[in-house]
mmCIF file of C-alpha atoms in Angstrom:
data_model
loop_
_atom_site.group_PDB
_atom_site.id
_atom_site.type_symbol
_atom_site.label_atom_id
_atom_site.label_comp_id
_atom_site.label_asym_id
_atom_site.label_seq_id
_atom_site.Cartn_x
_atom_site.Cartn_y
_atom_site.Cartn_z
ATOM 1 C CA THR A 1 -73.784 131.097 96.465
ATOM 2 C CA ALA A 2 -75.051 127.643 95.484
ATOM 3 C CA ILE A 3 -71.544 126.224 95.821
ATOM 4 C CA ALA A 4 -71.066 127.849 99.207
ATOM 5 C CA GLY A 5 -74.271 126.291 100.533
ATOM 6 C CA ALA A 6 -73.719 122.833 99.036
ATOM 7 C CA PRO A 7 -72.221 119.956 101.018
ATOM 8 C CA PRO A 8 -68.456 119.483 100.592
ATOM 9 C CA THR A 9 -67.394 117.445 97.585
ATOM 10 C CA ASP A 10 -64.530 115.001 97.410
ATOM 11 C CA ASP A 11 -62.767 117.366 95.031
ATOM 12 C CA PRO A 12 -61.776 120.584 96.856
ATOM 13 C CA ILE A 13 -59.549 121.635 93.963
ATOM 14 C CA PHE A 14 -62.642 121.734 91.728
ATOM 15 C CA GLU A 15 -64.533 123.898 94.240
ATOM 16 C CA VAL A 16 -61.699 126.401 94.567
ATOM 17 C CA GLU A 17 -61.174 126.373 90.797
ATOM 18 C CA VAL A 18 -64.821 127.265 90.159
ATOM 19 C CA LEU A 19 -64.703 130.108 92.670
ATOM 20 C CA SER A 20 -61.395 131.396 91.299
ATOM 21 C CA ALA A 21 -62.871 131.488 87.815
ATOM 22 C CA ALA A 22 -65.945 133.340 89.111
ATOM 23 C CA LEU A 23 -63.820 135.822 91.059
ATOM 24 C CA SER A 24 -61.639 136.537 88.035
ATOM 25 C CA ARG A 25 -64.658 137.370 85.848
ATOM 26 C CA CYS A 26 -67.251 139.084 88.015
ATOM 27 C CA GLN A 27 -67.530 142.851 88.203
ATOM 28 C CA GLY A 28 -69.703 145.334 90.038
ATOM 29 C CA PRO A 29 -72.051 144.546 92.955
ATOM 30 C CA GLY A 30 -72.216 140.844 92.062
ATOM 31 C CA CYS A 31 -68.603 140.314 93.057
ATOM 32 C CA GLU A 32 -69.442 140.879 96.710
ATOM 33 C CA ALA A 33 -71.660 137.794 96.851
ATOM 34 C CA VAL A 34 -68.970 135.736 95.105
ATOM 35 C CA VAL A 35 -66.306 136.892 97.577
ATOM 36 C CA GLN A 36 -68.506 135.840 100.490
ATOM 37 C CA ALA A 37 -69.220 132.518 98.798
ATOM 38 C CA ALA A 38 -65.513 131.958 98.228
ATOM 39 C CA TRP A 39 -64.731 132.552 101.892
ATOM 40 C CA ALA A 40 -67.536 130.194 102.949
ATOM 41 C CA VAL A 41 -66.138 127.418 100.746
ATOM 42 C CA VAL A 42 -62.544 127.903 101.888
ATOM 43 C CA GLN A 43 -63.667 127.779 105.525
ATOM 44 C CA ARG A 44 -65.216 124.342 105.108
ATOM 45 C CA LEU A 45 -62.438 122.784 103.037
ATOM 46 C CA PRO A 46 -60.325 120.318 105.044
ATOM 47 C CA GLU A 47 -57.229 122.407 104.399
ATOM 48 C CA LEU A 48 -56.204 124.976 101.847
ATOM 49 C CA GLU A 49 -52.803 123.787 100.659
ATOM 50 C CA THR A 50 -50.316 124.937 98.063
ATOM 51 C CA GLY A 51 -48.603 122.805 95.476
ATOM 52 C CA GLY A 52 -49.394 121.390 92.054
ATOM 53 C CA ALA A 53 -52.637 122.412 90.383
ATOM 54 C CA MET A 54 -53.804 124.381 93.422
ATOM 55 C CA ASP A 55 -51.043 126.998 93.127
ATOM 56 C CA ALA A 56 -52.313 128.622 89.930
ATOM 57 C CA ILE A 57 -55.914 128.474 91.163
ATOM 58 C CA ILE A 58 -55.122 130.161 94.471
ATOM 59 C CA CYS A 59 -53.098 132.838 92.681
ATOM 60 C CA VAL A 60 -56.107 133.695 90.488
ATOM 61 C CA MET A 61 -58.270 133.925 93.602
ATOM 62 C CA ALA A 62 -55.732 136.093 95.449
ATOM 63 C CA SER A 63 -55.335 138.483 92.535
ATOM 64 C CA ALA A 64 -59.091 138.914 92.133
ATOM 65 C CA VAL A 65 -59.793 139.442 95.834
ATOM 66 C CA ALA A 66 -56.972 141.962 96.171
ATOM 67 C CA ARG A 67 -58.385 143.851 93.192
ATOM 68 C CA PHE A 68 -61.839 143.944 94.779
ATOM 69 C CA LEU A 69 -60.413 145.193 98.070
ATOM 70 C CA ALA A 70 -58.558 147.970 96.287
ATOM 71 C CA ALA A 71 -61.716 148.981 94.421
ATOM 72 C CA GLY A 72 -63.641 149.184 97.695
ATOM 73 C CA LEU A 73 -66.143 146.561 98.783
ATOM 74 C CA SER A 74 -69.153 147.476 100.910
ATOM 75 C CA PRO A 75 -68.258 147.635 104.616
ATOM 76 C CA GLY A 76 -69.402 144.699 106.692
ATOM 77 C CA PRO A 77 -69.642 141.051 105.593
ATOM 78 C CA PRO A 78 -68.324 141.432 102.000
ATOM 79 C CA GLU A 79 -65.253 143.393 103.076
ATOM 80 C CA ASP A 80 -64.713 141.142 106.101
ATOM 81 C CA ALA A 81 -64.910 138.037 103.895
ATOM 82 C CA ALA A 82 -62.411 139.485 101.416
ATOM 83 C CA ASN A 83 -59.966 140.413 104.170
ATOM 84 C CA SER A 84 -60.301 136.958 105.739
ATOM 85 C CA LEU A 85 -59.772 135.222 102.406
ATOM 86 C CA ILE A 86 -56.714 137.242 101.425
ATOM 87 C CA ASN A 87 -55.207 136.727 104.889
ATOM 88 C CA LYS A 88 -55.830 132.980 104.654
ATOM 89 C CA ILE A 89 -53.951 132.907 101.364
ATOM 90 C CA CYS A 90 -51.106 135.076 102.636
ATOM 91 C CA GLU A 91 -50.703 132.790 105.665
ATOM 92 C CA LEU A 92 -49.943 129.809 103.427
ATOM 93 C CA ASP A 93 -46.399 128.515 103.872
ATOM 94 C CA PRO A 94 -44.988 128.292 101.343
ATOM 95 C CA LEU A 95 -46.917 130.831 99.320
ATOM 96 C CA PRO A 96 -48.280 129.476 96.035
ATOM 97 C CA GLU A 97 -45.718 129.400 93.254
ATOM 98 C CA GLY A 98 -46.293 132.449 91.097
ATOM 99 C CA PHE A 99 -47.793 134.524 93.893
ATOM 100 C CA SER A 100 -45.288 137.324 93.266
ATOM 101 C CA SER A 101 -46.691 137.661 89.717
ATOM 102 C CA THR A 102 -50.323 138.104 90.759
ATOM 103 C CA GLY A 103 -50.092 141.847 91.414
ATOM 104 C CA CYS A 104 -51.356 141.293 94.963
ATOM 105 C CA VAL A 105 -48.372 142.720 96.792
ATOM 106 C CA PRO A 106 -48.542 146.299 95.431
ATOM 107 C CA ILE A 107 -52.314 146.366 96.035
ATOM 108 C CA LEU A 108 -52.016 145.104 99.608
ATOM 109 C CA THR A 109 -49.116 147.480 100.295
ATOM 110 C CA SER A 110 -51.159 150.453 99.105
ATOM 111 C CA MET A 111 -53.801 149.558 101.719
ATOM 112 C CA VAL A 112 -51.427 149.443 104.717
ATOM 113 C CA SER A 113 -52.476 151.958 107.383
ATOM 114 C CA PRO A 114 -53.053 152.110 111.150
ATOM 115 C CA GLY A 115 -56.740 151.469 110.525
ATOM 116 C CA ASN A 116 -56.370 148.449 108.243
ATOM 117 C CA ASP A 117 -55.179 145.557 110.389
ATOM 118 C CA GLY A 118 -56.020 143.045 107.674
ATOM 119 C CA ALA A 119 -53.713 144.606 105.093
ATOM 120 C CA VAL A 120 -50.901 144.987 107.632
ATOM 121 C CA ALA A 121 -51.203 141.325 108.646
ATOM 122 C CA ALA A 122 -51.342 140.126 105.031
ATOM 123 C CA VAL A 123 -48.287 142.127 103.994
ATOM 124 C CA GLY A 124 -46.470 140.918 107.100
ATOM 125 C CA ASN A 125 -47.085 137.290 106.203
ATOM 126 C CA VAL A 126 -46.013 137.852 102.604
ATOM 127 C CA VAL A 127 -42.805 139.653 103.591
ATOM 128 C CA ALA A 128 -41.974 136.829 106.001
ATOM 129 C CA SER A 129 -42.371 134.203 103.271
ATOM 130 C CA CYS A 130 -41.176 135.627 99.956
ATOM 131 C CA ASP A 131 -38.002 137.637 99.237
ATOM 132 C CA THR A 132 -39.262 138.755 95.814
ATOM 133 C CA CYS A 133 -42.512 139.908 97.395
ATOM 134 C CA THR A 134 -40.538 141.841 100.004
ATOM 135 C CA GLN A 135 -38.846 143.826 97.253
ATOM 136 C CA GLN A 136 -42.203 144.441 95.555
ATOM 137 C CA ALA A 137 -43.589 145.771 98.827
ATOM 138 C CA LEU A 138 -40.579 148.044 99.323
ATOM 139 C CA ASP A 139 -40.880 149.304 95.745
ATOM 140 C CA SER A 140 -44.566 150.021 96.418
ATOM 141 C CA GLY A 141 -43.850 152.336 99.352
ATOM 142 C CA LEU A 142 -44.186 149.913 102.266
ATOM 143 C CA LEU A 143 -41.754 151.773 104.524
ATOM 144 C CA GLU A 144 -43.601 155.068 104.132
ATOM 145 C CA LYS A 145 -46.895 153.289 104.834
ATOM 146 C CA LEU A 146 -45.506 151.687 107.997
ATOM 147 C CA GLY A 147 -44.410 154.989 109.536
ATOM 148 C CA PRO A 148 -47.835 155.914 110.957
ATOM 149 C CA VAL A 149 -48.391 152.307 112.095
ATOM 150 C CA VAL A 150 -45.147 152.359 114.103
ATOM 151 C CA GLU A 151 -46.325 155.576 115.773
ATOM 152 C CA SER A 152 -49.761 154.126 116.629
ATOM 153 C CA SER A 153 -50.992 154.132 120.220
ATOM 154 C CA ASP A 154 -51.966 150.460 119.884
ATOM 155 C CA PRO A 155 -49.079 148.173 120.933
ATOM 156 C CA LYS A 156 -50.345 145.272 118.806
ATOM 157 C CA LYS A 157 -50.241 147.404 115.673
ATOM 158 C CA VAL A 158 -46.768 148.684 116.592
ATOM 159 C CA GLU A 159 -45.511 145.151 117.245
ATOM 160 C CA GLN A 160 -46.790 144.004 113.841
ATOM 161 C CA ALA A 161 -45.182 146.940 112.039
ATOM 162 C CA ILE A 162 -41.788 146.398 113.676
ATOM 163 C CA TRP A 163 -42.001 142.678 112.900
ATOM 164 C CA ILE A 164 -42.449 143.569 109.231
ATOM 165 C CA LEU A 165 -39.480 145.953 109.370
ATOM 166 C CA ALA A 166 -37.316 143.267 110.978
ATOM 167 C CA ASN A 167 -38.235 140.793 108.227
ATOM 168 C CA CYS A 168 -37.452 143.367 105.533
ATOM 169 C CA ALA A 169 -34.038 143.912 107.110
ATOM 170 C CA ALA A 170 -33.275 140.203 107.388
ATOM 171 C CA ASN A 171 -32.948 139.307 103.710
ATOM 172 C CA VAL A 172 -30.187 141.104 101.835
ATOM 173 C CA GLU A 173 -28.011 144.179 102.381
ATOM 174 C CA GLU A 174 -29.940 146.296 99.873
ATOM 175 C CA GLN A 175 -33.244 145.746 101.637
ATOM 176 C CA ALA A 176 -31.691 146.337 105.064
ATOM 177 C CA GLN A 177 -30.203 149.562 103.700
ATOM 178 C CA ALA A 178 -33.629 150.649 102.457
ATOM 179 C CA VAL A 179 -35.055 150.151 105.958
ATOM 180 C CA LEU A 180 -32.212 152.182 107.446
ATOM 181 C CA ASP A 181 -32.511 154.965 104.851
ATOM 182 C CA SER A 182 -36.257 155.322 105.456
ATOM 183 C CA GLY A 183 -35.642 157.031 108.818
ATOM 184 C CA ILE A 184 -38.157 154.763 110.532
ATOM 185 C CA VAL A 185 -35.643 152.799 112.626
ATOM 186 C CA PRO A 186 -35.251 155.306 115.514
ATOM 187 C CA LYS A 187 -39.043 155.464 115.953
ATOM 188 C CA ALA A 188 -39.234 151.680 115.984
ATOM 189 C CA LEU A 189 -36.453 151.390 118.572
ATOM 190 C CA GLU A 190 -38.160 153.966 120.801
ATOM 191 C CA ALA A 191 -41.410 151.959 120.813
ATOM 192 C CA PRO A 192 -40.448 149.712 123.781
ATOM 193 C CA ASP A 193 -40.120 152.825 125.930
ATOM 194 C CA ARG A 194 -43.676 153.821 124.982
ATOM 195 C CA PHE A 195 -44.945 150.353 125.911
ATOM 196 C CA PRO A 196 -42.650 149.223 128.748
ATOM 197 C CA THR A 197 -44.919 146.325 129.770
ATOM 198 C CA LYS A 198 -45.274 144.891 126.245
ATOM 199 C CA ARG A 199 -42.512 142.296 125.902
ATOM 200 C CA LYS A 200 -43.337 141.473 122.274
ATOM 201 C CA VAL A 201 -42.809 145.067 121.176
ATOM 202 C CA ARG A 202 -39.364 145.023 122.815
ATOM 203 C CA THR A 203 -38.521 141.665 121.254
ATOM 204 C CA GLU A 204 -39.418 142.775 117.719
ATOM 205 C CA ALA A 205 -37.384 145.972 118.167
ATOM 206 C CA LEU A 206 -34.426 143.830 119.246
ATOM 207 C CA PHE A 207 -34.698 141.647 116.165
ATOM 208 C CA LEU A 208 -34.891 144.733 113.963
ATOM 209 C CA ALA A 209 -31.646 146.060 115.475
ATOM 210 C CA CYS A 210 -30.001 142.629 115.151
ATOM 211 C CA HIS A 211 -30.993 142.062 111.537
ATOM 212 C CA LEU A 212 -29.702 145.475 110.561
ATOM 213 C CA GLY A 213 -26.419 144.724 112.338
ATOM 214 C CA MET A 214 -26.105 141.424 110.490
ATOM 215 C CA LYS A 215 -26.953 142.655 106.993
ATOM 216 C CA LEU A 216 -25.711 146.245 106.647
ATOM 217 C CA GLY A 217 -22.382 146.933 105.012
ATOM 218 C CA PRO A 218 -19.501 149.170 106.188
ATOM 219 C CA SER A 219 -20.882 152.204 104.340
ATOM 220 C CA ALA A 220 -23.868 152.256 106.706
ATOM 221 C CA PHE A 221 -21.670 152.449 109.820
ATOM 222 C CA GLU A 222 -22.344 156.046 110.851
ATOM 223 C CA THR A 223 -26.071 156.033 110.116
ATOM 224 C CA PHE A 224 -26.632 152.723 111.879
ATOM 225 C CA LEU A 225 -24.746 153.922 114.949
ATOM 226 C CA ALA A 226 -26.821 157.110 115.071
ATOM 227 C CA THR A 227 -30.086 155.147 115.293
ATOM 228 C CA GLY A 228 -29.086 153.668 118.640
ATOM 229 C CA ALA A 229 -29.460 150.122 117.318
ATOM 230 C CA ALA A 230 -25.946 149.079 118.385
ATOM 231 C CA ALA A 231 -26.647 150.239 121.940
ATOM 232 C CA VAL A 232 -29.890 148.225 121.964
ATOM 233 C CA VAL A 233 -27.960 145.101 120.944
ATOM 234 C CA VAL A 234 -25.301 145.554 123.636
ATOM 235 C CA GLN A 235 -27.908 146.254 126.331
ATOM 236 C CA ARG A 236 -29.700 143.026 125.447
ATOM 237 C CA ILE A 237 -26.452 141.043 125.743
ATOM 238 C CA ALA A 238 -25.786 142.624 129.119
ATOM 239 C CA ALA A 239 -29.190 141.408 130.351
ATOM 240 C CA GLY A 240 -28.009 137.823 129.925
ATOM 241 C CA ASN A 241 -29.967 134.668 129.227
ATOM 242 C CA ARG A 242 -33.597 134.602 130.286
ATOM 243 C CA LEU A 243 -36.703 132.545 129.770
ATOM 244 C CA MET A 244 -39.745 133.741 127.922
ATOM 245 C CA GLU A 245 -43.015 134.155 129.818
ATOM 246 C CA ASP A 246 -44.222 130.820 128.424
ATOM 247 C CA GLY A 247 -41.037 129.060 129.569
ATOM 248 C CA GLY A 248 -39.519 128.908 126.092
ATOM 249 C CA LYS A 249 -36.111 130.130 125.055
ATOM 250 C CA ASP A 250 -35.441 133.777 124.253
ATOM 251 C CA TYR A 251 -33.654 133.669 120.911
ATOM 252 C CA SER A 252 -33.039 137.407 120.896
ATOM 253 C CA LEU A 253 -29.803 136.889 122.859
ATOM 254 C CA THR A 254 -28.426 134.580 120.174
ATOM 255 C CA ALA A 255 -29.436 137.069 117.495
ATOM 256 C CA CYS A 256 -27.659 139.883 119.338
ATOM 257 C CA LEU A 257 -24.456 137.857 119.633
ATOM 258 C CA GLU A 258 -24.603 137.074 115.907
ATOM 259 C CA ALA A 259 -25.176 140.766 115.169
ATOM 260 C CA VAL A 260 -22.057 141.753 117.146
ATOM 261 C CA GLN A 261 -20.058 139.116 115.292
ATOM 262 C CA SER A 262 -21.316 140.396 111.928
ATOM 263 C CA MET A 263 -20.555 144.005 112.847
ATOM 264 C CA LEU A 264 -16.987 143.163 113.827
ATOM 265 C CA LYS A 265 -16.496 141.301 110.553
ATOM 266 C CA ALA A 266 -17.923 144.193 108.538
ATOM 267 C CA THR A 267 -15.487 146.835 109.778
ATOM 268 C CA ALA A 268 -12.738 147.114 112.359
ATOM 269 C CA ARG A 269 -14.187 150.487 113.358
ATOM 270 C CA TRP A 270 -17.007 148.661 115.102
ATOM 271 C CA GLY A 271 -14.589 147.268 117.696
ATOM 272 C CA GLY A 272 -13.924 150.677 119.229
ATOM 273 C CA GLU A 273 -17.559 151.762 119.098
ATOM 274 C CA LEU A 274 -18.813 148.572 120.687
ATOM 275 C CA GLN A 275 -16.200 148.913 123.426
ATOM 276 C CA LYS A 276 -17.531 152.378 124.178
ATOM 277 C CA LEU A 277 -20.982 150.870 124.529
ATOM 278 C CA GLY A 278 -19.664 148.323 127.033
ATOM 279 C CA VAL A 279 -19.752 145.184 124.930
ATOM 280 C CA GLU A 280 -16.830 143.503 126.714
ATOM 281 C CA ALA A 281 -18.486 143.792 130.114
ATOM 282 C CA ALA A 282 -21.791 142.679 128.586
ATOM 283 C CA LEU A 283 -20.180 139.559 127.121
#
């Protein structure tokens, strides 16, 4: 608490190091005050950056805060501070070296639910930044946890969940296959129909379909086709080029074209199926 209330020093690494050491040692009710102090210090640092000596320090802090969250902090300021601190760390790009060894990912994954926006956001940032962490999250039951989030009535929660699924599917064939095998893909692709005015939900569903099309192997042909993902890709191509609401480029069209190319390379059987879906006219 004294550190949190003191004026900034010219050595932010020292401040974070002290707090990381305190977080790693404290137990019981006292840890709540330390978590709040840690968040107060991080907020007033010029910038929390990874690299060098800071990496190990931040990893200690992340591991401790995740452990406290899992144990259950008191609702209100302590819990809010812990969520804010862990999200700040998970937003770092790149993540600190060694982050995948902190034990944070399984803890954060276990907390994913429609009612825990902080955990969903933190896991989303981790999955977007670290392939090893993505596998840890999948091994910890992430896809089962995301099911209820995808079916939420809140479009922002649904958008976030589908974004995470799309990132899981974008890495390697095995992870894309895990997403497909989970049975969650049809629900995710139906989400734009539930929220027809929410462009971001539609965009994330498109990227999910595209990433699956790019990464899945020939053995997934029948299952992938049954999800309706190929039809989603072709329909997007048929819509043509378009500008985003902010005037920027819509990269989903490029992704869909790459997905079609990958599908055709994966198996000749895709040619006939894509023709049935009208891909030639769409192109």
